[in-house]
Short mmCIF file of C-alpha atoms and ligand atoms in Angstrom, two decimals:
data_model
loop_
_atom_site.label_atom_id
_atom_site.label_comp_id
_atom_site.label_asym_id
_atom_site.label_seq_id
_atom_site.Cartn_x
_atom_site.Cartn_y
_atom_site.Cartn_z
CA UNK A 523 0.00 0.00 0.00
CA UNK A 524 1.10 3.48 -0.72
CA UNK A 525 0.03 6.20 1.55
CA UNK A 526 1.23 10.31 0.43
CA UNK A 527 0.69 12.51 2.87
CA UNK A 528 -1.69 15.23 0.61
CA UNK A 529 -1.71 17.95 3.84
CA UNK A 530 -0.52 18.05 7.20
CA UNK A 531 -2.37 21.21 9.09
CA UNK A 532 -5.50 21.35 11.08
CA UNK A 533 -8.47 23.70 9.96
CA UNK A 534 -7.04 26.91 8.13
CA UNK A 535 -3.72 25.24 7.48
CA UNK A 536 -0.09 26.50 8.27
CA UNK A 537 0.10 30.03 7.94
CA UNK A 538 -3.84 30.60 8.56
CA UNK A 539 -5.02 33.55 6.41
CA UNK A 540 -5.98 35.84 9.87
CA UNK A 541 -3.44 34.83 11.99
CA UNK A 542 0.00 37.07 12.95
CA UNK A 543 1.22 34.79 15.70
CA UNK A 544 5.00 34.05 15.91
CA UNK A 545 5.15 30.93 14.38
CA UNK A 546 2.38 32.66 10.75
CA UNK A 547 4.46 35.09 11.08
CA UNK A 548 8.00 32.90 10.77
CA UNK A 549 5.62 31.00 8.02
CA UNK A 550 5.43 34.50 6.17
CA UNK A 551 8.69 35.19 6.43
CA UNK A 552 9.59 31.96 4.75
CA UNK A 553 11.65 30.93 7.44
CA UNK A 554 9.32 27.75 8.57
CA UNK A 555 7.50 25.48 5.71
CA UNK A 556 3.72 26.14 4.79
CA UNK A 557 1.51 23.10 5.20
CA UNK A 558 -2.24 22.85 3.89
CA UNK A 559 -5.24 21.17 5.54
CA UNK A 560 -4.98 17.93 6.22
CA UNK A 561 -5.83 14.79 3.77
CA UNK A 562 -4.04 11.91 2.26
CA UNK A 563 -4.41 9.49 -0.32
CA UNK A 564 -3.86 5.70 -0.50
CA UNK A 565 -4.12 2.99 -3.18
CA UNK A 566 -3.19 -0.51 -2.68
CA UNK A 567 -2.09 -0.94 -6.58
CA UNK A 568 -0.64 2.20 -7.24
CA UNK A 569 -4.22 2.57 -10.05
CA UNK A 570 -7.17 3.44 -7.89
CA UNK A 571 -6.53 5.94 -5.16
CA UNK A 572 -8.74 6.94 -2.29
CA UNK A 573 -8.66 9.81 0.00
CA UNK A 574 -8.78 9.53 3.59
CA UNK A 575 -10.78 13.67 4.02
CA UNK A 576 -11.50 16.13 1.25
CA UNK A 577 -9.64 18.78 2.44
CA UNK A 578 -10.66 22.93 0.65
CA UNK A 579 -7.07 22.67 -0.66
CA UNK A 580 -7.29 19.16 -2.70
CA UNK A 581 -7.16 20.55 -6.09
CA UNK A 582 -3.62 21.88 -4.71
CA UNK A 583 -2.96 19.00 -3.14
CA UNK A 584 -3.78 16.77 -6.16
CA UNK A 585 -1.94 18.92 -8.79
CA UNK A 586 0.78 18.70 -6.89
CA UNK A 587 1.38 14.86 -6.64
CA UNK A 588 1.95 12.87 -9.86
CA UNK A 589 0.23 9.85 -8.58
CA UNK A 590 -3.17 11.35 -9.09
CA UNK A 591 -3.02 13.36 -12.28
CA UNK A 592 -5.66 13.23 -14.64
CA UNK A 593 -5.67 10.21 -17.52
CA UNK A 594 -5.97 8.51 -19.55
CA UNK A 595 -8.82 9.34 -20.91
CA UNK A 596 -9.36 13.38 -21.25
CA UNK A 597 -12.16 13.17 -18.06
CA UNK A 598 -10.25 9.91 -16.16
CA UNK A 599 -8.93 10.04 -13.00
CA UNK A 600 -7.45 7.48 -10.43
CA UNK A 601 -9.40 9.18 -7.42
CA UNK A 602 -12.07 6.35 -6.94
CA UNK A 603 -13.82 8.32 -3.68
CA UNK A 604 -12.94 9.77 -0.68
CA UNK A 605 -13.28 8.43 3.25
CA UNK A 606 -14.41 11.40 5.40
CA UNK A 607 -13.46 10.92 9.45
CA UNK A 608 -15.54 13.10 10.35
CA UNK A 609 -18.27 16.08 8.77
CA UNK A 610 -15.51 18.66 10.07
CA UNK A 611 -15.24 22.33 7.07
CA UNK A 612 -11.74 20.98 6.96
CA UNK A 613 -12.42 17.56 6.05
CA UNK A 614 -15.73 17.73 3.73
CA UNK A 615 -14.90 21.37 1.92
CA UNK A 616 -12.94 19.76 -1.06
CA UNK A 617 -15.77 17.26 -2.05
CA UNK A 618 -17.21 20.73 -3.38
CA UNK A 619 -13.70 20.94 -5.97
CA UNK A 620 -14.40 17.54 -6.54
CA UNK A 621 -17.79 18.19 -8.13
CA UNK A 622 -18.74 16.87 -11.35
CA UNK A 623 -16.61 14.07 -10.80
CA UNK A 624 -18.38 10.99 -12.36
CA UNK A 625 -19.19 7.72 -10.00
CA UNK A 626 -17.37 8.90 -6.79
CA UNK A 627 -17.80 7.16 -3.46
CA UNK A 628 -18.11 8.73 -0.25
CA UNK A 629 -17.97 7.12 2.81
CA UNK A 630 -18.62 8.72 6.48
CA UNK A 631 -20.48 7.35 9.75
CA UNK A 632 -23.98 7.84 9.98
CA UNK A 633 -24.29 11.00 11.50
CA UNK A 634 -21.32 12.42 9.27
CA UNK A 635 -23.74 11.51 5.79
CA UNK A 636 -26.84 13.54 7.52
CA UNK A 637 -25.06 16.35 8.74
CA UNK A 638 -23.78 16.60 5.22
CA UNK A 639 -27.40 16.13 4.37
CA UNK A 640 -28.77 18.59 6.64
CA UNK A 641 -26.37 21.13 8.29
CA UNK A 642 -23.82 21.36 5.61
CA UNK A 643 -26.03 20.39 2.54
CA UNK A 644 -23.34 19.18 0.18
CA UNK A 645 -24.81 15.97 -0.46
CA UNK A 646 -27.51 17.26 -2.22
CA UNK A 647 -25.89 19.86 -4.01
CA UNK A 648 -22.99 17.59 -5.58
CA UNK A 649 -25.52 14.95 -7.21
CA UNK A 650 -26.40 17.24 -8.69
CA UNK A 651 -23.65 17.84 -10.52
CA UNK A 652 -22.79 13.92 -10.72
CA UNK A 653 -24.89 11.27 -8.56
CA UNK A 654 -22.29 10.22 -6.06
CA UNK A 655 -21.97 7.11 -4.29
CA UNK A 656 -23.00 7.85 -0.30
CA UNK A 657 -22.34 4.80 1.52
CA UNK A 658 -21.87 4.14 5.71
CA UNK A 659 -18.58 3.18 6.07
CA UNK A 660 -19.30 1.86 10.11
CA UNK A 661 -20.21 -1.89 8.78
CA UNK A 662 -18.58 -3.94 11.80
CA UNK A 663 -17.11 -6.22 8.81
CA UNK A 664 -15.75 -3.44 6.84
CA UNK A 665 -15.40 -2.99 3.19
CA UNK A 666 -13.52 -3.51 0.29
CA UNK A 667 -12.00 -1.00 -1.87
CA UNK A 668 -10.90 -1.01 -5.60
CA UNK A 669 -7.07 -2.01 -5.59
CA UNK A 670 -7.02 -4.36 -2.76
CA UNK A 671 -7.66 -2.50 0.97
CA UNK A 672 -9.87 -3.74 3.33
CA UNK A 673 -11.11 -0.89 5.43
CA UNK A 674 -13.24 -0.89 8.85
CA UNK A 675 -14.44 2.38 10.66
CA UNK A 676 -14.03 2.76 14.04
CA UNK A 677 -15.41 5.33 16.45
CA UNK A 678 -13.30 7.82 17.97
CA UNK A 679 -15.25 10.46 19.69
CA UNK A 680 -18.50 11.99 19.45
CA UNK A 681 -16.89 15.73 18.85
CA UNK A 682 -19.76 17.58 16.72
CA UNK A 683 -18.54 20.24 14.00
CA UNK A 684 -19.62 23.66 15.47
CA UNK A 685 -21.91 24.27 12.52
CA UNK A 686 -24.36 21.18 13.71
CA UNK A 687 -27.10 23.19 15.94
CA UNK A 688 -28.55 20.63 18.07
CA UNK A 689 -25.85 17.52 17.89
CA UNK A 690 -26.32 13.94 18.88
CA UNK A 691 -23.90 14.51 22.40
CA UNK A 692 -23.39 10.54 21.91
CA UNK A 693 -23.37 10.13 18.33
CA UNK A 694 -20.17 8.86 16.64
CA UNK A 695 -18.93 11.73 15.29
CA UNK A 696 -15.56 10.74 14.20
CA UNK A 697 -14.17 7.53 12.91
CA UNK A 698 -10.57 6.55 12.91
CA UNK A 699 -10.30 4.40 9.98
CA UNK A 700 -7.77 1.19 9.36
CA UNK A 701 -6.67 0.66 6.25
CA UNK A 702 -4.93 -2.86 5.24
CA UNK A 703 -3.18 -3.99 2.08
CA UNK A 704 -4.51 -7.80 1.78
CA UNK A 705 -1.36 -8.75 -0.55
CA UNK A 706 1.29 -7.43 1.90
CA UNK A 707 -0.46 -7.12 5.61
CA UNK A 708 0.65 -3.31 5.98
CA UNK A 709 -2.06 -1.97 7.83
CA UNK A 710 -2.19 2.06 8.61
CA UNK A 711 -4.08 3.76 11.28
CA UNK A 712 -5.89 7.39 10.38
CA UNK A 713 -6.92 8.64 13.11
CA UNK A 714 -6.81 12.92 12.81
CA UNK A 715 -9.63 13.92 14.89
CA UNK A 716 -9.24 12.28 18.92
CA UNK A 717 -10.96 14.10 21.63
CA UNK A 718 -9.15 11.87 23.98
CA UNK A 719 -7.15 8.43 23.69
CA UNK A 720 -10.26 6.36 23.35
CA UNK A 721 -11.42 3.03 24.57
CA UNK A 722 -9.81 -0.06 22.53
CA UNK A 723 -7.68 2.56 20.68
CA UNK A 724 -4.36 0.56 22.08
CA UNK A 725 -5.67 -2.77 20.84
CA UNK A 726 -6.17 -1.13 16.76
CA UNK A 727 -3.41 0.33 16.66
CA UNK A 728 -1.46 -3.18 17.95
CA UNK A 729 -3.34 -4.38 14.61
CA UNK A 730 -1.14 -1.44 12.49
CA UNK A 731 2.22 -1.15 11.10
CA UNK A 732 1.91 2.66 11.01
CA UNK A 733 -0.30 5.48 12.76
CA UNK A 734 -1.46 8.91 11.40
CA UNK A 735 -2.73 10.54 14.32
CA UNK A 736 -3.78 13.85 15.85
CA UNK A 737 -1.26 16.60 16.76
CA UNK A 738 -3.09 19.62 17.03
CA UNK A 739 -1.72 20.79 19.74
CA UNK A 740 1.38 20.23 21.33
CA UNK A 741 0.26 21.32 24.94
CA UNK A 742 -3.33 21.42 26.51
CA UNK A 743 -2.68 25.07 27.29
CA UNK A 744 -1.57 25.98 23.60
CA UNK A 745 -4.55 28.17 22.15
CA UNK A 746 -4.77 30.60 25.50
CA UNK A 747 -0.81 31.32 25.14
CA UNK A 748 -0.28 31.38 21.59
CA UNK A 749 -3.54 33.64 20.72
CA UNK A 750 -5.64 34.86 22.88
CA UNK A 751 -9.09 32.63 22.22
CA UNK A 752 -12.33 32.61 23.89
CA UNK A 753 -12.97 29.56 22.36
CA UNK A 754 -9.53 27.95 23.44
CA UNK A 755 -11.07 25.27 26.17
CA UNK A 756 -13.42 24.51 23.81
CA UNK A 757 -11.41 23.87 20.79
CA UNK A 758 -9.04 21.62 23.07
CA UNK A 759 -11.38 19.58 24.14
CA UNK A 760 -11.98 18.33 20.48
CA UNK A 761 -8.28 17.42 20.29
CA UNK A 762 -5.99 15.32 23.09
CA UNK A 763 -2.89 17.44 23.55
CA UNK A 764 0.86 15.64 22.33
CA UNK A 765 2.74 16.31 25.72
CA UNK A 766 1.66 15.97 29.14
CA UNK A 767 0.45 12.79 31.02
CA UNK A 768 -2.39 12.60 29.57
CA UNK A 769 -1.45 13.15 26.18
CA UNK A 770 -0.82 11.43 22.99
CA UNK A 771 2.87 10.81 22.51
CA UNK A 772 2.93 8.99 26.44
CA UNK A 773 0.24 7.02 25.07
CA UNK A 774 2.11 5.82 21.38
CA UNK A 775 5.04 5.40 23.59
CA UNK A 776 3.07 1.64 24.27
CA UNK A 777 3.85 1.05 20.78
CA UNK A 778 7.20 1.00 20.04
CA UNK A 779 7.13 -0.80 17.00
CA UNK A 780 4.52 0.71 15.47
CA UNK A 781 5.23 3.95 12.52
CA UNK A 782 3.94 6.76 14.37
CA UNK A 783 3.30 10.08 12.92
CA UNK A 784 1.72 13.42 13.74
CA UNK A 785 -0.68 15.38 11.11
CA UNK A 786 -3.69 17.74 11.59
CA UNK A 787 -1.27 20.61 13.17
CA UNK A 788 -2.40 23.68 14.11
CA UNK A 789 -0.81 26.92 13.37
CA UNK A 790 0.02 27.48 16.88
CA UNK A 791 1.54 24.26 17.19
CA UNK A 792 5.87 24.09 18.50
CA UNK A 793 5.32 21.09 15.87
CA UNK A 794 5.72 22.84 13.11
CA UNK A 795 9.25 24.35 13.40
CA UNK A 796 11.82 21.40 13.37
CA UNK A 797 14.21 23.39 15.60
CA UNK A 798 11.60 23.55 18.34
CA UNK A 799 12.12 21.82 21.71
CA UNK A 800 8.94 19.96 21.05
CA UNK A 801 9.70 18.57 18.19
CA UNK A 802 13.35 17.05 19.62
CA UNK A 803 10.60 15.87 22.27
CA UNK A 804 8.69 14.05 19.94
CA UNK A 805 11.24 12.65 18.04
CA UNK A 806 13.05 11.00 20.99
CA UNK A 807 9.97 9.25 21.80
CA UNK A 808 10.08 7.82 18.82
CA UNK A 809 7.50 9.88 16.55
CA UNK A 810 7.80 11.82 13.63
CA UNK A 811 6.66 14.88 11.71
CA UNK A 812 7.02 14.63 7.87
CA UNK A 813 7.13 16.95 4.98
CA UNK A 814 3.96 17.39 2.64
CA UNK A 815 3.88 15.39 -0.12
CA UNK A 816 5.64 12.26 1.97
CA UNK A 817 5.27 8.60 0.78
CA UNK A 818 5.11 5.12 3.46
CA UNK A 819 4.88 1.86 1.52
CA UNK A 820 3.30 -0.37 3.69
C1 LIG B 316 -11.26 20.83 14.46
O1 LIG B 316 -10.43 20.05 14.01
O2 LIG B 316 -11.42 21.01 15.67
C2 LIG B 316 -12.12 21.59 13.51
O3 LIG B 316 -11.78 21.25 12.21
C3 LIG B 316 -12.06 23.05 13.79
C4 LIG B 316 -12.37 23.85 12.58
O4 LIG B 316 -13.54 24.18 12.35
O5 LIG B 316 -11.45 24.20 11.83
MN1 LIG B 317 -9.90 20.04 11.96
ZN1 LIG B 318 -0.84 31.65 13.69
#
């Protein structure tokens, strides 16, 4: 299985357009690398490719990786559908670029598919353009995809997008999803959205070779020292912090054999500058940061 690592950066991406904290501004200046919102793609044949989120800067994203341009045909492409974690603006936006696109599949959790029914209307509006495929992806036995994976959903937290008005507190907002290759075993773990280290959470990702996993923030108390933010406790509890006791990177530390790497960064995250104490933190523990546009063969 190939997995390319499409974007890297939470919800506005790395610099975000209204932000002049240290680390946008360092961004600006060209001194610290730009990342866009976070997606990825994955094929198991290196023919049909499927994206794990639709992120609003895909048609970047896909221009700028040779493994999904456009062919043969003068309308073909290898995207074959896209696998949404969650009904998140950063993870649903770019099925609107997508439009048009003949025969794509979607799959999401129930209560992903009605919010993008209801709340967020997309569904409508894009079969209209091209009837799309809308299909649950939570099936306890999984499903297959073209070019060999064998994918099963599996719920991470029940963190509503802000734009839901009256959400399902217990619904299962957001899916991690596990990916395997049938032909070689490699199994990865995408898993960008965790409210907290979940139930069972140790146990899937003993079933992995490699882990994409949430690294929005690099400490709980990030949002309230970086920029000021009303919203900062309520942002953080959508997203377990790296550091700290509690946090993520104590947690993969169980896993020592397991590829384990950070994506959906904020913009205030220590993360994103290489030189940063945080990130010689992470990368003693044994967990890495990579570049945009990154490849694993699995
Ligand atoms: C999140 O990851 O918490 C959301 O995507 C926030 C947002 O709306 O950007
Ligand atoms: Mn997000
Ligand atoms: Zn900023």
């Amino acid at each position: 299985m190939r997995v390319i690592l499409l974007g890297t950066a939470a919800g506005g991406g790395f610099p975000q357009w209204n932000c002049a904290c240290a680390l946008c501004a360092r961004c600006h200046r060209g001194e610290l690398p730009a990342r866009s919102q976070e997606c990825a793609a994955v094929s198991g044949n290196g023919r049909d490719w499927w994206l794990l989120n639709a992120s609003p800067d895909v048609r970047t994203q896909i221009l700028a990786t040779p493994a999904l341009a456009p062919g043969p045909g003068p309308r073909d492409t290898p995207v074959r559908g896209v696998l949404l974690t969650d009904a998140e603006v950063d993870h649903a936006l770019g099925l609107t670029v997508m439009r048009g696109s003949a025969s794509l599949a979607v799959y999401a959790a129930t209560p992903v598919l009605d919010a993008l029914t209801a709340d967020l209307p997309l569904r409508g509006l894009l079969d209209r353009y091209a009837p799309w495929q809308w299909r649950d992806s939570t099936a306890p036995s999984g499903f297959e995809l073209a070019g060999g994976l064998t994918v099963t959903a599996h719920p991470v937290s029940a963190k509503a997008p802000k734009y839901v008005g009256s959400p399902d507190p217990d619904a299962p907002w957001v899916s991690a999803y596990r990916v395997e290759d049938a032909a070689t075993g490699g199994a990865l773990v995408y898993a960008p959205c965790l409210a907290t280290w979940p139930d069972g959470f140790d146990d899937l990702l003993a079933s992995a070779s490699c882990a994409l996993v949430d690294g929005t923030f690099f400490s709980a108390d990030e949002l309230g020292t970086a920029v000021s933010s009303e919203d900062a406790g309520q942002y953080l509890m959508g997203h377990v912090p790296v550091a700290g006791p509690g946090g993520s990177l104590a947690a993969l530390a169980r896993h020592p054999g397991l590829r384990r790497i950070y994506t959906h960064l904020n913009n205030t995250n220590p993360l994103l500058d290489r030189s940063s104490s945080a990130s010689a933190a992470v990368r003693r523990a044994g967990a890495e940061i990579l570049a945009e546009g990154s490849e694993l063969v699995l």
